Amino acid sequence: MSTEGKCAVCLVEAAQQCAGCKAVFYCGREHQKQHWGRHRFECRPIKVAEDPVQGRYLVATKNISQGDLIFTDSPLLIGPKMVSSPICLGCHQPASVDCPCPGCGWPLCGPECANAPQHQAECKLMKDKGFRADIKDGSKPLSEYACIVPLRYSLLPEEKIKKVKSLQSHLETRRVTPLYTVLRNNVVGFLAMRLQVEVTEDDILGVCGVMDTNAYEIRRNGGVKLRGLYPLASLMNHDCVPNTRHVFDRDDKMLVFATVDISKGSPVTSTYTHALWSTHQRRAHLRATKCFECRCVRCSDPAELGTYLGAILCSKCAGKGKVLSTAPLDDAAPWQCNNCQAQMTAKQIVWGNQALQKELEQVDKNGPQQLEAFLERYKAILHPTNGHALQAKLALTQIYGNVPGFLLKDLNDDQVERKLSLTHDLLDAVSVLEPGSSRTRAQLQLELQAAMVLQAKLDMESERITRERAEEILGDAVELLKEASEVLKTEPDMEGKLQEKLMILMQQLELDETANERNADSAVDEELALEDMIENLQTEPLIVKPRKPMRRNM
């Protein structure tokens, strides 16, 4: 991109660029301010498009590079999920039932949050109407929180209410569901009758529908889960292979980053489902929760972009072929082996998948034994990148090296090799299904580098590799850690974990006490780079600068 151009106002040669889009030049600050009234509508790298099929959606107005911050968004409406553990309505941190708000009785984290700005209006309304929450048991999720977001909606200024109403709710589809029958009986009754809020049934059920269709889940430390309605982010189309990821800062602002290069005119997409679910699982989930039928490239491909994630091994030809849907967008279509052409009904596949998913969810994940047994038990059915197998492998990568009894220092050679193998299997699939600088891929890179460092140390101590080869592996691990850090340093909850990983790797870089036996220049370069990374993480825990292109394709 050129670093010089003509001033957008007076057309003289200029070198000062707009910091937002870097596409417009100015001769000075005054002309930039003068031009902003017009340029602000063109500056963002996205715009809202509309068509009869997709409705309103976001597209790129220019080429966007992987790692770029595309936009930020603040919530129109935010609050607890419909069923929630006790949450402080003042600050959204974990609350104690032993610290009720003196005004309305809802649990708080401390007495100071009784006067928190976001709690003032709702607290006053409940107090004025003589309502006081009576929550005694904080050990289980509570359905009482279902009324909070609709109540906050009713207290919004009129212009914000109009923005909420402009978003899709699918209310006519949702109205007849069991959940909305419960909401009609409980939430509508509570707000309209008990609190005498001047809203209609359609207003209350409508905002519930808008939240169910468009809200994003916000996870906080302490197990807190919130839902936030972000007006711009809600316009991102869904895709089962998205081109963005999003994070939330400590003020609940959403930051949306490009995970891959996005060309001008392309949709800017997010995902509302799980990458390691099969096409049938994803489409059923989207149908039930978002009220639409996904027809993206991945859903339309029986092989799921070459991962065969929903396929099983064929029992008729002893696993030589994979059984795939003949028409993945048709839930009733038969499934057929791509080797021997043997067929199964869709119902057989669905029943089998449901049984496997239920068994996997019930497996003890405090240790690897039951997960390893699950993979062994079904190895004749589940190929290495089947979705159930990948979910089990993901759980295992989080156990090996991370839970008591299986920390890195506790692992033997076979367990380290197993962690490496599992992580490579997952990265092969995730690099297709969540490519680029996705959170899942970065977390797997973090696990991979830890296993690489440990294996290099064990192999060198056992004289299976030379010191020079060990140092090559450590250099690769450093590069993986740098790449993962570029992604994960934007995640507030990863700050401490990244610093810990960096410190561990710095310690491992010295393979024994005789550091001067190493190549001194290489050692100094590696350690200085890691020290810089640690310093950056300590001083800039949330970095939103565009990242450089990825150096490796791991």
XYZ file of C-alpha atoms in Angstrom:
554
model
C 0.000 0.000 0.000
C 1.322 3.436 -0.950
C 2.573 5.671 1.842
C 1.896 8.854 -0.157
C -1.129 10.252 -1.968
C -3.199 13.371 -2.536
C -5.048 15.100 0.291
C -8.737 14.183 0.101
C -9.673 17.852 0.650
C -7.164 20.050 -1.224
C -5.512 17.422 -3.484
C -1.923 18.420 -2.630
C 0.656 15.678 -2.118
C 0.238 14.234 1.392
C 1.778 11.510 3.540
C -0.595 11.457 6.520
C -2.948 8.460 6.249
C -6.280 7.785 7.893
C -5.334 5.455 10.752
C -8.571 3.493 10.364
C -8.559 2.442 6.705
C -5.127 3.643 5.505
C -6.754 4.366 2.126
C -7.180 8.158 2.355
C -4.491 10.845 2.736
C -4.458 14.306 4.308
C -2.060 17.230 4.276
C -2.753 17.903 7.940
C -4.989 17.431 10.932
C -7.439 20.210 9.996
C -8.316 18.722 6.623
C -8.669 15.265 8.195
C -11.187 16.656 10.705
C -12.972 18.552 7.936
C -13.294 15.406 5.793
C -14.370 13.063 8.616
C -18.068 13.888 8.324
C -18.093 12.218 4.903
C -15.260 9.728 5.292
C -16.554 8.073 8.460
C -19.171 6.226 6.412
C -16.451 4.788 4.151
C -13.687 4.231 6.691
C -14.693 0.911 8.172
C -13.520 -2.198 6.322
C -17.111 -3.516 6.383
C -20.559 -2.448 5.280
C -24.096 -3.786 5.645
C -25.439 -5.537 2.544
C -28.908 -6.966 2.032
C -30.613 -9.501 -0.192
C -33.968 -11.353 -0.105
C -32.440 -14.674 0.971
C -29.780 -13.658 3.508
C -31.385 -10.464 4.774
C -28.877 -7.949 6.173
C -25.278 -9.106 6.502
C -21.733 -7.735 6.667
C -19.335 -7.699 3.717
C -15.747 -6.479 3.415
C -15.341 -3.098 1.698
C -11.642 -3.762 1.096
C -9.158 -6.602 1.414
C -8.740 -7.527 5.081
C -5.584 -9.286 6.244
C -5.450 -12.230 8.614
C -5.169 -10.982 12.189
C -6.630 -7.531 11.469
C -9.040 -6.047 13.983
C -12.149 -5.612 11.789
C -14.446 -3.808 14.208
C -15.420 -3.384 17.833
C -18.965 -3.453 19.169
C -20.618 -2.528 22.457
C -23.664 -4.396 23.781
C -27.150 -2.996 23.364
C -28.345 -5.382 26.038
C -26.489 -7.706 28.386
C -27.341 -9.932 31.312
C -27.481 -13.450 32.746
C -28.539 -16.470 30.722
C -32.108 -17.680 31.239
C -30.894 -20.309 33.683
C -27.859 -19.144 35.620
C -25.809 -19.648 38.730
C -26.024 -16.653 41.123
C -24.638 -13.587 39.337
C -24.179 -10.103 40.713
C -26.525 -7.808 38.796
C -24.192 -4.904 39.514
C -20.968 -6.195 37.938
C -21.782 -9.677 36.535
C -19.271 -11.439 38.773
C -20.167 -14.540 40.838
C -22.608 -13.539 43.583
C -23.352 -14.816 47.074
C -26.873 -15.571 48.276
C -25.638 -14.335 51.653
C -25.214 -10.823 50.228
C -28.653 -9.763 48.949
C -29.228 -6.321 47.481
C -30.880 -4.187 50.197
C -33.238 -2.750 47.606
C -34.468 -5.758 45.603
C -32.984 -8.856 47.250
C -31.063 -10.210 44.243
C -27.651 -11.704 45.176
C -24.647 -9.399 44.855
C -20.890 -9.970 45.030
C -20.615 -7.266 47.688
C -22.613 -4.378 49.177
C -20.962 -1.774 46.930
C -22.688 -3.238 43.849
C -26.096 -2.264 45.233
C -25.332 1.180 43.784
C -23.816 0.003 40.490
C -25.133 2.092 37.555
C -26.476 -0.824 35.501
C -28.479 -2.120 38.483
C -30.045 1.159 39.583
C -33.131 1.341 37.345
C -34.151 -2.320 37.689
C -33.575 -2.260 41.445
C -35.694 0.880 41.893
C -38.529 -0.571 39.808
C -38.642 -3.812 41.798
C -38.403 -1.961 45.098
C -41.166 0.478 44.101
C -43.441 -2.434 43.153
C -42.785 -4.186 46.458
C -40.928 -7.141 44.930
C -37.981 -8.722 46.711
C -36.094 -11.735 45.348
C -35.824 -14.615 47.799
C -32.931 -16.788 46.648
C -31.616 -19.072 49.361
C -29.804 -21.848 47.458
C -26.849 -20.792 45.330
C -25.565 -24.299 44.650
C -27.541 -24.869 41.448
C -28.555 -22.899 38.339
C -31.635 -20.750 38.832
C -34.432 -20.114 36.315
C -35.354 -16.915 38.175
C -32.737 -15.087 36.093
C -34.865 -15.525 32.935
C -36.671 -12.256 33.728
C -33.593 -10.017 33.991
C -32.751 -9.409 30.315
C -36.405 -8.747 29.312
C -36.682 -6.391 32.295
C -33.543 -4.523 31.230
C -34.930 -4.326 27.699
C -38.094 -2.644 28.984
C -35.951 0.006 30.701
C -33.888 0.910 27.618
C -34.257 4.323 25.936
C -36.661 4.280 22.994
C -33.919 4.526 20.357
C -32.230 1.392 21.717
C -35.544 -0.464 21.886
C -35.992 0.301 18.169
C -32.536 -1.132 17.427
C -33.377 -4.328 19.312
C -36.685 -4.658 17.471
C -34.902 -4.275 14.118
C -33.114 -7.598 14.676
C -34.509 -10.975 13.653
C -36.463 -12.853 16.354
C -38.188 -15.739 14.497
C -40.938 -15.259 17.061
C -43.677 -16.950 15.046
C -41.573 -20.117 14.846
C -40.519 -19.962 18.486
C -43.920 -19.035 19.919
C -45.259 -22.606 19.740
C -42.215 -24.249 21.364
C -42.305 -25.587 24.948
C -39.689 -23.028 26.048
C -41.748 -20.068 24.893
C -44.847 -21.489 26.546
C -42.893 -21.424 29.819
C -41.665 -17.881 29.105
C -45.213 -16.743 28.387
C -46.479 -18.183 31.656
C -43.592 -17.112 33.875
C -41.629 -14.161 32.494
C -44.514 -12.348 30.793
C -46.677 -12.846 33.855
C -43.978 -11.617 36.230
C -43.122 -8.471 34.259
C -46.623 -7.495 33.174
C -48.568 -8.486 36.295
C -46.175 -8.441 39.248
C -43.952 -5.524 38.199
C -46.622 -3.856 36.045
C -44.123 -3.039 33.303
C -45.845 -1.417 30.325
C -44.869 -3.974 27.694
C -46.913 -6.425 25.656
C -46.536 -10.190 25.501
C -45.058 -9.831 22.013
C -42.538 -7.280 23.318
C -41.281 -9.684 25.974
C -41.312 -12.828 23.841
C -39.872 -10.802 20.968
C -36.788 -9.713 22.898
C -36.338 -13.309 24.085
C -36.407 -14.345 20.416
C -33.959 -11.613 19.432
C -31.558 -12.775 22.150
C -31.905 -16.451 21.208
C -31.257 -15.616 17.551
C -28.514 -13.011 17.845
C -26.903 -12.931 21.309
C -23.312 -13.995 21.962
C -22.242 -15.931 25.028
C -19.684 -14.162 27.224
C -17.669 -16.393 29.549
C -15.973 -14.975 32.600
C -13.778 -16.353 35.338
C -15.659 -18.143 38.088
C -17.924 -19.990 35.671
C -20.058 -16.931 34.903
C -21.858 -17.021 31.548
C -23.656 -13.969 30.188
C -25.515 -13.159 26.996
C -24.854 -9.939 25.126
C -26.662 -8.429 22.156
C -24.163 -6.738 19.835
C -25.896 -4.790 17.048
C -23.119 -4.898 14.446
C -21.836 -8.389 15.267
C -25.385 -9.745 15.051
C -25.302 -8.924 11.324
C -22.432 -11.336 10.630
C -23.699 -14.318 8.678
C -23.106 -17.780 10.059
C -20.660 -20.104 8.329
C -19.478 -23.494 9.575
C -15.959 -22.425 8.521
C -15.942 -18.807 9.748
C -13.418 -16.153 8.754
C -13.450 -14.276 12.086
C -13.043 -14.851 15.791
C -14.218 -12.585 18.578
C -13.122 -11.783 22.116
C -14.580 -9.654 24.896
C -12.585 -7.146 26.898
C -13.120 -6.445 30.589
C -15.843 -3.910 29.762
C -17.760 -6.470 27.659
C -16.818 -4.735 24.407
C -16.535 -7.237 21.555
C -13.438 -7.197 19.329
C -13.743 -9.041 16.008
C -10.549 -10.246 14.275
C -10.004 -11.798 10.843
C -8.724 -15.365 11.161
C -7.866 -15.579 7.451
C -7.470 -13.086 4.621
C -10.893 -11.763 3.552
C -11.193 -10.366 0.036
C -13.162 -7.228 -0.807
C -16.855 -8.025 -1.310
C -16.751 -11.286 0.663
C -19.115 -11.895 3.602
C -17.640 -11.422 7.075
C -18.777 -14.506 8.974
C -19.000 -15.955 12.455
C -20.108 -19.377 13.662
C -22.943 -20.272 15.999
C -22.009 -23.912 16.421
C -19.117 -26.295 17.211
C -16.427 -27.066 14.632
C -16.037 -30.679 15.815
C -19.722 -31.522 15.389
C -20.870 -33.413 12.311
C -23.031 -31.783 9.633
C -26.174 -33.436 11.007
C -25.399 -32.212 14.548
C -24.591 -28.669 13.426
C -27.637 -28.296 11.198
C -29.970 -29.724 13.859
C -28.524 -27.333 16.449
C -28.879 -24.321 14.143
C -32.409 -25.325 13.197
C -33.458 -25.607 16.846
C -31.665 -22.551 18.247
C -31.335 -20.116 15.327
C -34.314 -21.174 13.178
C -32.500 -21.529 9.858
C -31.176 -24.273 7.582
C -27.435 -23.974 7.014
C -26.389 -24.598 3.407
C -22.759 -23.498 3.626
C -19.964 -25.144 1.631
C -19.033 -27.471 4.482
C -22.624 -28.572 5.130
C -23.135 -29.226 1.403
C -20.053 -31.458 1.135
C -20.531 -35.129 2.163
C -16.788 -35.311 2.964
C -16.857 -32.110 5.094
C -13.923 -30.543 3.224
C -11.930 -33.767 3.262
C -12.103 -34.327 7.027
C -14.939 -36.911 6.785
C -15.884 -35.713 10.253
C -19.428 -37.130 10.124
C -18.498 -40.375 8.378
C -18.010 -43.782 9.995
C -15.979 -46.771 8.856
C -17.905 -49.347 6.837
C -18.447 -52.679 8.612
C -19.348 -54.447 5.350
C -15.899 -53.988 3.831
C -13.952 -54.122 7.104
C -13.253 -50.412 7.276
C -11.832 -50.045 3.777
C -14.438 -47.405 3.007
C -16.274 -44.623 4.790
C -20.052 -44.379 5.038
C -21.222 -40.901 3.943
C -24.530 -39.155 3.405
C -25.640 -39.241 -0.223
C -27.242 -35.792 0.223
C -26.093 -34.012 3.406
C -28.711 -31.231 3.133
C -31.470 -33.865 3.264
C -31.735 -35.379 6.752
C -33.647 -38.391 5.391
C -31.188 -39.250 2.602
C -29.535 -42.703 2.769
C -25.880 -43.104 3.659
C -23.514 -45.100 1.449
C -19.997 -46.546 1.647
C -17.589 -44.888 -0.777
C -15.839 -48.233 -1.301
C -18.400 -51.060 -1.461
C -21.593 -48.954 -1.887
C -23.316 -50.659 1.067
C -26.099 -48.450 2.422
C -27.490 -47.487 5.818
C -30.596 -45.460 6.630
C -30.331 -41.954 8.029
C -32.148 -43.123 11.159
C -29.501 -45.772 11.828
C -26.758 -43.144 11.585
C -28.613 -40.676 13.819
C -29.347 -43.288 16.487
C -25.739 -44.480 16.474
C -24.368 -40.943 16.723
C -26.722 -40.065 19.566
C -25.638 -43.152 21.514
C -21.946 -42.375 20.971
C -22.381 -38.712 21.929
C -24.251 -39.628 25.095
C -21.565 -42.126 26.085
C -18.796 -39.621 25.389
C -20.488 -36.927 27.486
C -20.712 -39.325 30.447
C -17.059 -40.398 30.328
C -14.942 -39.398 33.344
C -12.622 -36.639 32.138
C -10.524 -36.335 35.298
C -8.052 -38.787 33.805
C -7.303 -40.313 30.395
C -8.314 -43.914 31.079
C -11.989 -43.825 30.085
C -11.392 -41.608 27.071
C -8.639 -43.901 25.811
C -10.956 -46.878 26.393
C -13.698 -45.133 24.377
C -11.353 -44.674 21.407
C -10.127 -48.271 21.635
C -13.665 -49.661 21.946
C -14.911 -47.930 18.800
C -11.785 -47.948 16.631
C -13.503 -50.253 14.118
C -16.200 -47.601 13.593
C -14.534 -44.241 14.238
C -11.731 -43.257 11.881
C -9.071 -40.810 13.192
C -10.918 -37.614 12.168
C -14.460 -38.705 13.008
C -16.139 -36.027 15.137
C -16.609 -38.256 18.193
C -12.985 -39.376 17.976
C -11.769 -35.782 17.673
C -13.831 -34.663 20.673
C -12.297 -37.470 22.746
C -8.824 -36.552 21.504
C -9.364 -32.886 22.343
C -10.283 -33.843 25.902
C -7.173 -36.037 26.115
C -4.850 -33.234 24.978
C -6.241 -31.139 27.823
C -5.633 -33.951 30.334
C -2.110 -34.995 29.335
C 0.125 -32.277 30.752
C -2.564 -30.269 32.547
C -4.336 -32.218 35.320
C -2.940 -33.558 38.618
C -1.254 -36.911 38.138
C -0.729 -36.160 34.451
C 1.157 -32.867 34.568
C 4.052 -32.495 32.132
C 6.539 -33.507 34.817
C 4.556 -36.719 35.435
C 4.334 -37.946 31.827
C 6.389 -40.894 30.616
C 7.756 -41.295 27.090
C 4.656 -43.095 25.786
C 2.289 -40.472 27.200
C 4.321 -37.624 25.699
C 4.285 -39.379 22.335
C 0.539 -39.891 22.706
C -0.011 -36.186 23.403
C 1.996 -35.293 20.307
C 0.040 -37.725 18.128
C -3.341 -36.527 19.408
C -2.442 -32.881 18.923
C -1.245 -33.451 15.358
C -4.507 -35.275 14.502
C -6.519 -32.372 15.870
C -4.422 -29.706 14.148
C -4.844 -31.483 10.807
C -8.638 -31.232 11.151
C -8.840 -27.823 12.823
C -6.552 -26.244 10.219
C -9.282 -27.080 7.679
C -12.378 -26.392 9.792
C -11.103 -23.378 11.784
C -8.183 -22.213 9.657
C -5.765 -19.383 10.278
C -5.531 -17.560 13.583
C -8.452 -19.266 15.316
C -8.521 -19.697 19.083
C -8.818 -23.496 18.907
C -5.843 -23.798 16.576
C -3.735 -21.503 18.773
C -4.618 -23.479 21.905
C -3.582 -26.693 20.157
C -0.298 -25.082 19.119
C 0.250 -24.216 22.776
C -0.262 -27.861 23.750
C 1.940 -29.069 20.889
C 4.912 -26.882 21.791
C 4.776 -28.054 25.417
C 4.887 -31.690 24.305
C 7.693 -30.974 21.831
C 9.835 -29.363 24.525
C 9.285 -32.245 26.937
C 9.960 -34.913 24.317
C 13.173 -33.176 23.244
C 14.354 -33.069 26.848
C 13.516 -36.747 27.480
C 15.090 -37.863 24.198
C 18.292 -35.942 24.851
C 18.576 -37.205 28.409
C 18.213 -40.755 27.059
C 20.728 -39.962 24.289
C 18.179 -40.756 21.570
C 18.915 -37.397 19.921
C 21.853 -35.022 19.923
C 21.922 -31.688 21.674
C 21.889 -29.977 18.267
C 18.694 -31.807 17.268
C 17.097 -30.961 20.622
C 17.890 -27.297 20.086
C 16.293 -27.430 16.623
C 13.114 -28.829 18.181
C 13.163 -26.155 20.877
C 13.511 -23.504 18.184
C 10.423 -24.911 16.441
C 8.599 -24.876 19.781
C 9.517 -21.220 20.305
C 8.066 -20.352 16.884
C 4.853 -22.230 17.689
C 4.576 -20.426 21.006
C 5.122 -17.050 19.351
C 2.437 -17.792 16.775
C -0.062 -18.992 19.381
C 0.718 -15.999 21.596
C -0.108 -13.573 18.784
C -3.653 -14.975 18.834
C -4.168 -15.742 22.505
C -2.741 -12.531 23.940
C -5.980 -10.830 22.873
C -7.902 -13.184 25.184
C -8.104 -11.667 28.710
C -8.516 -15.074 30.363
C -5.305 -16.362 28.734
C -2.975 -13.666 30.085
C -1.706 -15.588 33.128
C -1.590 -18.915 31.289
C 0.567 -17.491 28.518
C 3.037 -15.968 30.962
C 3.275 -19.348 32.714
C 3.909 -21.188 29.422
C 6.563 -18.670 28.430
C 8.377 -18.994 31.757
C 8.334 -22.801 31.529
C 9.776 -22.700 28.026
C 12.504 -20.275 29.096
C 13.506 -22.739 31.811
C 13.500 -25.640 29.353
C 15.681 -23.769 26.852
C 18.652 -24.602 29.088
C 18.808 -28.342 28.632
C 21.406 -28.806 31.374
C 23.609 -26.755 33.658
C 26.356 -26.309 31.074
C 24.714 -23.574 29.056
C 27.964 -22.586 27.403
C 27.990 -25.877 25.503
C 25.136 -24.485 23.422
C 25.437 -22.099 20.551
C 25.658 -18.896 22.593
C 24.209 -16.540 19.969
C 21.203 -18.788 19.347
C 20.526 -19.157 23.061
C 20.681 -15.419 23.690
C 18.397 -14.658 20.728
C 15.782 -17.177 21.866
C 15.790 -16.034 25.470
C 15.677 -12.329 24.588
C 12.708 -12.978 22.296
C 10.881 -14.819 25.052
C 11.696 -12.113 27.598
C 10.243 -9.523 25.207
C 7.088 -11.615 24.846
C 6.683 -11.864 28.618
C 7.242 -8.129 29.061
C 4.625 -7.374 26.391
C 2.111 -9.664 28.054
C 2.707 -8.033 31.423
C 2.377 -4.470 30.138
C -0.197 -5.029 27.375
C -2.526 -7.826 28.506
C -5.043 -7.019 25.778
C -3.383 -6.196 22.475
C -5.547 -5.328 19.485
C -2.877 -4.489 16.936
C -3.015 -6.388 13.606
C -0.774 -9.437 13.686
C 1.809 -10.376 11.095
C 1.083 -13.163 8.566
C 1.592 -16.645 9.969
C 5.095 -17.980 9.520
C 4.240 -21.670 9.644
C 1.453 -23.916 8.504
C 1.406 -26.411 11.361
